[in-house]
Coordinates of C-alpha atoms in Angstrom, one line a residue:
X29 CA 86.0 -37.3 27.7
X30 CA 89.7 -38.0 27.9
X31 CA 90.1 -35.8 31.0
X32 CA 87.5 -37.8 33.0
X33 CA 88.1 -41.2 31.5
X34 CA 89.8 -42.8 34.5
X35 CA 87.0 -41.8 36.9
X36 CA 84.4 -42.8 34.3
X37 CA 85.9 -46.3 33.9
X38 CA 85.7 -46.8 37.7
X39 CA 81.9 -46.1 37.6
X40 CA 81.5 -48.2 34.4
X41 CA 83.4 -51.2 35.9
X42 CA 81.3 -51.0 39.1
X43 CA 78.2 -51.3 37.0
X44 CA 77.1 -47.8 37.9
X45 CA 75.8 -44.9 35.8
X46 CA 77.6 -41.5 35.5
X47 CA 76.2 -38.3 34.2
X48 CA 78.7 -36.8 31.7
X49 CA 78.4 -33.3 30.3
X50 CA 80.6 -32.7 27.2
X51 CA 81.2 -29.4 25.4
X52 CA 80.2 -30.0 21.8
X53 CA 80.3 -26.5 20.3
X54 CA 81.6 -23.1 21.4
X55 CA 81.1 -19.6 20.1
X56 CA 83.2 -16.5 20.7
X57 CA 85.1 -16.4 24.0
X58 CA 84.0 -19.7 25.4
X59 CA 86.3 -20.9 28.3
X60 CA 86.7 -24.6 27.3
X61 CA 87.1 -26.3 23.9
X62 CA 84.9 -29.0 22.4
X63 CA 85.5 -32.3 24.0
X64 CA 86.0 -30.9 27.5
X65 CA 83.9 -33.0 29.9
X66 CA 82.5 -33.0 33.5
X67 CA 81.5 -36.2 35.2
X68 CA 79.0 -36.6 38.0
X69 CA 79.4 -40.0 39.7
X70 CA 76.6 -41.9 41.4
X71 CA 77.7 -40.7 44.8
X72 CA 77.5 -37.0 43.6
X73 CA 81.3 -36.4 43.3
X74 CA 82.5 -34.4 40.4
X75 CA 85.5 -34.7 38.0
X76 CA 86.5 -32.4 35.2
X77 CA 85.0 -29.1 34.0
X78 CA 83.0 -27.8 31.0
X79 CA 83.5 -24.1 31.6
X80 CA 86.1 -23.3 34.1
X81 CA 83.4 -22.7 36.8
X82 CA 80.9 -20.6 34.8
X83 CA 78.1 -23.2 34.4
X84 CA 79.3 -26.1 36.4
X85 CA 76.4 -25.9 38.9
X86 CA 73.7 -26.0 36.3
X87 CA 75.4 -28.9 34.4
X88 CA 75.8 -30.7 37.7
X89 CA 72.0 -30.5 38.2
X90 CA 71.3 -31.6 34.7
X91 CA 73.7 -34.5 35.0
X92 CA 72.1 -35.7 38.2
X93 CA 68.7 -35.6 36.4
X94 CA 70.0 -37.5 33.5
X95 CA 71.4 -40.3 35.7
X96 CA 67.8 -40.7 37.1
X97 CA 65.9 -40.4 33.8
X98 CA 68.3 -42.1 31.5
X99 CA 67.4 -39.4 28.9
X100 CA 70.3 -37.4 27.3
X101 CA 69.9 -33.7 26.6
X102 CA 71.6 -30.9 24.7
X103 CA 71.9 -27.6 26.6
X104 CA 73.1 -24.2 25.4
X105 CA 74.5 -21.6 27.7
X106 CA 75.6 -18.1 26.8
X107 CA 75.0 -14.3 26.9
X108 CA 72.3 -14.6 24.3
X109 CA 70.2 -16.8 26.6
X110 CA 67.7 -15.1 28.9
X111 CA 69.1 -17.0 31.9
X112 CA 72.8 -16.5 31.0
X113 CA 73.6 -14.7 34.2
X114 CA 71.6 -17.3 36.1
X115 CA 74.1 -20.0 35.0
X116 CA 77.0 -17.6 35.4
X117 CA 78.4 -17.5 31.8
X118 CA 79.3 -13.9 31.8
X119 CA 82.6 -14.1 29.9
X120 CA 81.0 -13.3 26.6
X121 CA 80.9 -16.7 25.0
X122 CA 78.3 -19.4 24.3
X123 CA 78.7 -23.2 24.8
X124 CA 76.6 -26.2 23.9
X125 CA 76.9 -29.1 26.4
X126 CA 75.6 -32.6 25.7
X127 CA 74.7 -34.3 28.9
X128 CA 74.2 -38.1 28.9
X129 CA 74.0 -41.1 31.1
X130 CA 77.0 -43.4 30.6
X131 CA 77.0 -47.0 31.8
X132 CA 77.6 -50.5 30.5
X133 CA 74.1 -50.4 29.1
X134 CA 74.4 -47.1 27.2
X135 CA 78.1 -47.4 26.2
X136 CA 79.0 -51.1 26.0
X137 CA 82.2 -50.5 24.1
X138 CA 83.7 -47.9 26.4
X139 CA 86.3 -50.2 27.8
X140 CA 87.8 -50.8 24.3
X141 CA 87.7 -47.1 23.6
X142 CA 89.5 -46.4 26.9
X143 CA 92.2 -49.0 26.0
X144 CA 92.7 -47.3 22.6
X145 CA 93.1 -43.9 24.3
X146 CA 95.5 -45.4 26.8
X147 CA 97.7 -47.1 24.2
X148 CA 97.7 -44.1 21.9
X149 CA 95.7 -45.8 19.2
X150 CA 93.5 -43.5 17.1
X151 CA 89.7 -43.8 17.8
X152 CA 86.7 -41.5 17.3
X153 CA 83.4 -41.6 19.0
X154 CA 80.4 -40.3 17.0
X155 CA 77.4 -39.5 19.2
X156 CA 74.0 -38.3 18.0
X157 CA 73.2 -35.1 20.0
X158 CA 70.1 -34.0 18.1
X159 CA 67.5 -35.7 15.9
X160 CA 63.8 -35.4 15.1
X161 CA 63.4 -38.9 16.5
X162 CA 64.3 -38.7 20.2
X163 CA 65.2 -42.4 20.2
X164 CA 68.2 -41.6 18.0
X165 CA 69.7 -39.2 20.5
X166 CA 72.6 -40.7 22.4
X167 CA 73.3 -43.5 20.0
X168 CA 76.9 -43.7 19.1
X169 CA 79.3 -45.2 16.6
X170 CA 82.9 -46.0 17.5
X171 CA 85.1 -45.4 14.5
X172 CA 88.7 -46.6 14.0
X173 CA 90.9 -46.3 10.9
X174 CA 89.9 -49.8 9.7
X175 CA 86.8 -50.8 11.7
X176 CA 83.6 -49.5 13.3
X177 CA 81.5 -50.6 16.3
X178 CA 77.9 -49.8 17.0
X179 CA 75.3 -47.9 15.0
X180 CA 73.6 -44.5 15.1
X181 CA 70.4 -45.8 13.6
X182 CA 70.7 -46.8 9.9
X183 CA 73.2 -48.2 7.4
X184 CA 73.1 -45.0 5.4
X185 CA 73.7 -42.8 8.4
X186 CA 76.5 -45.1 9.7
X187 CA 78.2 -45.0 6.3
X188 CA 78.2 -41.2 6.0
X189 CA 79.3 -40.6 9.6
X190 CA 82.0 -43.2 9.4
X191 CA 83.6 -41.5 6.3
X192 CA 83.5 -38.1 7.9
X193 CA 84.7 -39.3 11.3
X194 CA 87.7 -40.9 9.8
X195 CA 88.6 -37.7 8.1
X196 CA 88.3 -35.8 11.4
X197 CA 90.3 -38.5 13.2
X198 CA 93.1 -38.3 10.6
X199 CA 93.3 -34.5 11.3
X200 CA 92.9 -34.9 15.0
X201 CA 89.8 -32.7 15.0
X202 CA 86.7 -32.8 17.2
X203 CA 83.5 -31.1 16.0
X204 CA 79.8 -31.3 15.3
X205 CA 78.6 -32.7 11.9
X206 CA 75.1 -32.0 10.4
X207 CA 73.1 -34.4 8.3
X208 CA 69.5 -35.1 7.2
X209 CA 67.5 -37.4 9.5
X210 CA 68.8 -40.6 7.7
X211 CA 72.4 -39.3 7.1
X212 CA 71.7 -37.3 4.0
X213 CA 74.7 -35.0 3.5
X214 CA 72.7 -32.1 2.2
X215 CA 70.0 -32.3 4.8
X216 CA 69.4 -31.0 8.3
X217 CA 67.9 -32.4 11.4
X218 CA 70.5 -34.8 12.7
X219 CA 73.6 -33.5 14.5
X220 CA 76.5 -35.8 15.4
X221 CA 79.3 -34.9 17.8
X222 CA 82.6 -36.6 16.7
X223 CA 85.2 -36.7 19.5
X224 CA 88.6 -37.6 18.0
X225 CA 91.0 -39.3 20.3
X226 CA 94.1 -39.2 18.1
X227 CA 97.4 -40.1 19.8
X228 CA 98.8 -37.2 21.8
X229 CA 100.9 -34.7 19.9
X230 CA 104.6 -35.3 20.3
X231 CA 107.3 -33.0 21.7
X232 CA 110.8 -34.1 20.7
X233 CA 113.5 -32.5 22.9
X234 CA 117.1 -32.9 21.6
X235 CA 119.9 -32.3 24.0
X236 CA 120.0 -33.9 27.5
X237 CA 120.9 -30.7 29.3
X238 CA 119.3 -29.0 32.4
X239 CA 117.1 -26.8 30.2
X240 CA 115.8 -30.0 28.5
X241 CA 114.5 -31.3 31.8
X242 CA 112.5 -28.1 32.4
X243 CA 111.2 -28.1 28.8
X244 CA 110.2 -31.8 29.1
X245 CA 108.2 -30.9 32.2
X246 CA 106.4 -28.1 30.5
X247 CA 105.7 -30.3 27.5
X248 CA 104.2 -33.0 29.7
X249 CA 102.1 -30.4 31.5
X250 CA 100.7 -29.1 28.2
X251 CA 99.7 -32.7 27.2
X252 CA 102.5 -33.6 24.8
X253 CA 104.0 -37.1 24.6
X254 CA 107.6 -36.1 25.4
X255 CA 110.7 -37.7 24.1
X256 CA 114.2 -36.6 25.1
X257 CA 117.0 -37.7 22.8
X258 CA 120.8 -37.4 23.1
X259 CA 123.7 -39.4 21.8
X260 CA 125.5 -39.2 25.1
X261 CA 124.5 -42.1 27.3
X262 CA 125.9 -40.6 30.5
X263 CA 123.5 -37.7 30.2
X264 CA 120.4 -39.3 28.6
X265 CA 119.0 -41.2 31.6
X266 CA 115.4 -41.6 32.7
X267 CA 116.3 -40.4 36.2
X268 CA 117.4 -37.0 34.8
X269 CA 114.1 -36.6 32.9
X270 CA 111.4 -38.1 35.1
X271 CA 108.5 -36.3 33.4
X272 CA 109.5 -37.5 29.8
X273 CA 107.6 -40.4 28.4
X274 CA 110.8 -41.8 26.9
X275 CA 114.5 -41.1 26.9
X276 CA 116.3 -42.2 23.7
X277 CA 120.1 -42.7 23.3
X278 CA 120.9 -42.0 19.6
X279 CA 122.3 -39.4 17.3
X280 CA 119.5 -36.8 17.1
X281 CA 119.5 -36.6 13.3
X282 CA 119.4 -40.3 12.9
X283 CA 116.6 -40.7 15.4
X284 CA 114.5 -38.0 13.8
X285 CA 115.0 -39.4 10.3
X286 CA 113.9 -42.8 11.5
X287 CA 110.9 -41.4 13.2
X288 CA 109.9 -39.5 10.0
X289 CA 110.4 -42.7 7.9
X290 CA 108.1 -44.6 10.3
X291 CA 105.4 -41.9 10.0
X292 CA 105.7 -40.9 13.6
X293 CA 106.1 -37.1 12.8
X294 CA 103.0 -35.1 11.9
X295 CA 101.8 -31.5 11.7
X296 CA 101.3 -31.4 15.5
X297 CA 104.8 -32.5 16.3
X298 CA 106.9 -29.9 18.2
X299 CA 110.7 -30.1 17.9
X300 CA 113.0 -28.3 20.4
X301 CA 116.7 -28.4 19.6
X302 CA 118.6 -27.5 22.8
X303 CA 122.0 -28.9 21.9
X304 CA 123.6 -25.7 20.6
X305 CA 126.5 -27.8 19.4
X306 CA 127.1 -27.8 15.6
X307 CA 128.0 -31.4 15.4
X308 CA 124.5 -32.3 16.8
X309 CA 122.2 -29.5 15.8
X310 CA 123.2 -28.8 12.1
X311 CA 122.6 -32.3 10.8
X312 CA 119.5 -32.5 13.0
X313 CA 118.1 -29.3 11.7
X314 CA 118.8 -30.4 8.1
X315 CA 116.4 -33.2 8.7
X316 CA 113.8 -31.2 10.8
X317 CA 113.5 -28.3 8.3
X318 CA 112.9 -30.6 5.4
X319 CA 110.1 -32.6 7.0
X320 CA 106.9 -32.6 4.9
X321 CA 104.9 -31.9 8.1
X322 CA 105.9 -30.5 11.4
X323 CA 104.2 -28.1 13.9
X324 CA 107.2 -26.3 15.3
X325 CA 111.0 -26.3 15.0
X326 CA 112.9 -24.2 17.5
X327 CA 116.6 -24.1 18.4
X328 CA 118.3 -22.7 21.5
X329 CA 121.3 -20.4 21.4
X330 CA 122.6 -16.8 21.5
X331 CA 122.3 -14.4 18.6
X332 CA 125.9 -15.3 17.7
X333 CA 125.1 -19.0 17.9
X334 CA 122.1 -18.4 15.7
X335 CA 124.0 -16.6 13.0
X336 CA 126.7 -19.2 13.0
X337 CA 124.1 -21.9 12.8
X338 CA 122.4 -20.2 9.8
X339 CA 125.7 -20.0 8.0
X340 CA 126.4 -23.7 8.6
X341 CA 122.9 -24.7 7.5
X342 CA 123.2 -22.7 4.3
X343 CA 126.6 -24.3 3.6
X344 CA 125.0 -27.7 4.1
X345 CA 122.4 -26.8 1.4
X346 CA 119.4 -25.7 3.5
X347 CA 117.5 -23.1 1.5
X348 CA 116.3 -19.7 2.8
X349 CA 112.7 -20.9 2.4
X350 CA 113.4 -24.0 4.6
X351 CA 115.1 -21.7 7.1
X352 CA 111.8 -19.7 7.5
X353 CA 110.5 -22.7 9.4
X354 CA 113.1 -22.3 12.1
X355 CA 112.3 -20.4 15.4
X356 CA 115.7 -19.3 16.7
X357 CA 116.6 -18.2 19.3
X358 CA 113.7 -20.3 20.6
X359 CA 111.1 -18.8 23.0
X360 CA 109.3 -15.5 23.6
X361 CA 111.0 -12.5 25.2
X362 CA 109.9 -12.9 28.8
X363 CA 113.2 -11.9 30.4
X364 CA 113.8 -15.6 31.4
X365 CA 117.0 -16.6 33.1
X366 CA 116.6 -19.9 34.8
X367 CA 115.9 -23.2 33.0
X368 CA 112.4 -23.2 34.3
X369 CA 111.7 -19.7 33.2
X370 CA 113.3 -20.4 29.8
X371 CA 111.0 -23.5 29.5
X372 CA 108.0 -21.3 30.1
X373 CA 109.1 -18.9 27.4
X374 CA 109.5 -21.8 25.0
X375 CA 106.1 -23.2 25.9
X376 CA 104.6 -19.7 25.4
X377 CA 106.0 -19.5 21.9
X378 CA 104.6 -22.9 21.0
X379 CA 101.1 -22.0 22.4
X380 CA 101.2 -18.6 20.6
X381 CA 102.0 -20.4 17.3
X382 CA 99.3 -23.0 17.9
X383 CA 96.5 -20.5 18.5
X384 CA 97.8 -17.4 16.6
X385 CA 98.5 -15.4 19.7
X386 CA 100.9 -12.4 19.7
X387 CA 102.5 -12.8 23.1
X388 CA 101.3 -9.4 24.2
X389 CA 99.6 -8.5 27.6
X390 CA 95.9 -9.1 27.3
X391 CA 95.3 -5.9 29.2
X392 CA 96.6 -3.9 26.2
X393 CA 94.5 -5.7 23.6
X394 CA 90.9 -5.7 22.5
X395 CA 88.7 -8.3 20.9
X396 CA 88.2 -12.0 21.8
X397 CA 90.6 -13.6 24.3
X398 CA 90.3 -17.1 22.9
X399 CA 91.2 -17.9 19.3
X400 CA 90.1 -20.8 17.2
X401 CA 92.7 -23.1 15.6
X402 CA 91.6 -21.8 12.2
X403 CA 93.0 -18.4 13.1
X404 CA 96.6 -19.6 13.4
X405 CA 99.0 -20.6 10.8
X406 CA 101.6 -23.4 10.9
X407 CA 105.2 -22.3 10.8

């Protein structure tokens, strides 16, 4: 829902009803991940996508019907279905899409959820997408770390879903949970889609150089909350990094240590060290490589710079095991030359690590194109 939230709020505030289709489960080579949404406004306009074009027409028709009927529905599209080619999903995957009417009446707490998402506060929305009793379908529970809002049908079900949703929210995961009709953990019959809106993953770019501006732009494009940090005030200015969410003037190692102490670094955080100056990057990498959780730590520099950096880090007491977390020289071998091309190679390495890709041409590989997050390993 995040990708259509601004348009959805316009309809909601105007007292209208939108038809929203959301991918809730995918199988094999599905084109979009769970949580991807498409909105059909009362005037028929469309925002977002659930399949990159494969089944948009059919979902559009269903969303239009849902606006009129007020009855949500769960649809499945894929090559296993008789009408797979009729809906156009010929890429080898299967998706389940929950299509529902969204208005002030059906989702009264949407404005508070939108505010949480906008302010980077963690919130999860648990929606019943299947149940033996049709009256339960579409009910939702808004779950925050310390509070809940709404109900899916009973105290028992609310309690079970709240506990599980908080676990998913802490991990930043979105998925379907299965219970018995009244929330029994070992039962079947009720399926609940939990959409986790955790704060955006962070990209920390250290070194206010021309390459940093290009990397910050790529990070923002990929959906990261980007921070550029440098101790040199003359270089670390917002005007030089217009796509960054914030520009910080501080010694890199001191800033990172403070962020870690504040709990602002997690397993999704990406750290790009572009300073290639020992007085900055060695103390910074000492902190970065010893973080209990981090998604990626990469450092820019030539082969000679890399070897010199390793020697300095070992002399500072960094162990060989800790050094295995370091991606250096940063980026994939794309033959990049310009700052923009280099930023693409860095982004490519981050994406490959995130999803377990090998960085090879797809034309020379076999098997599924899309990988699940479970197939990748954190560095």
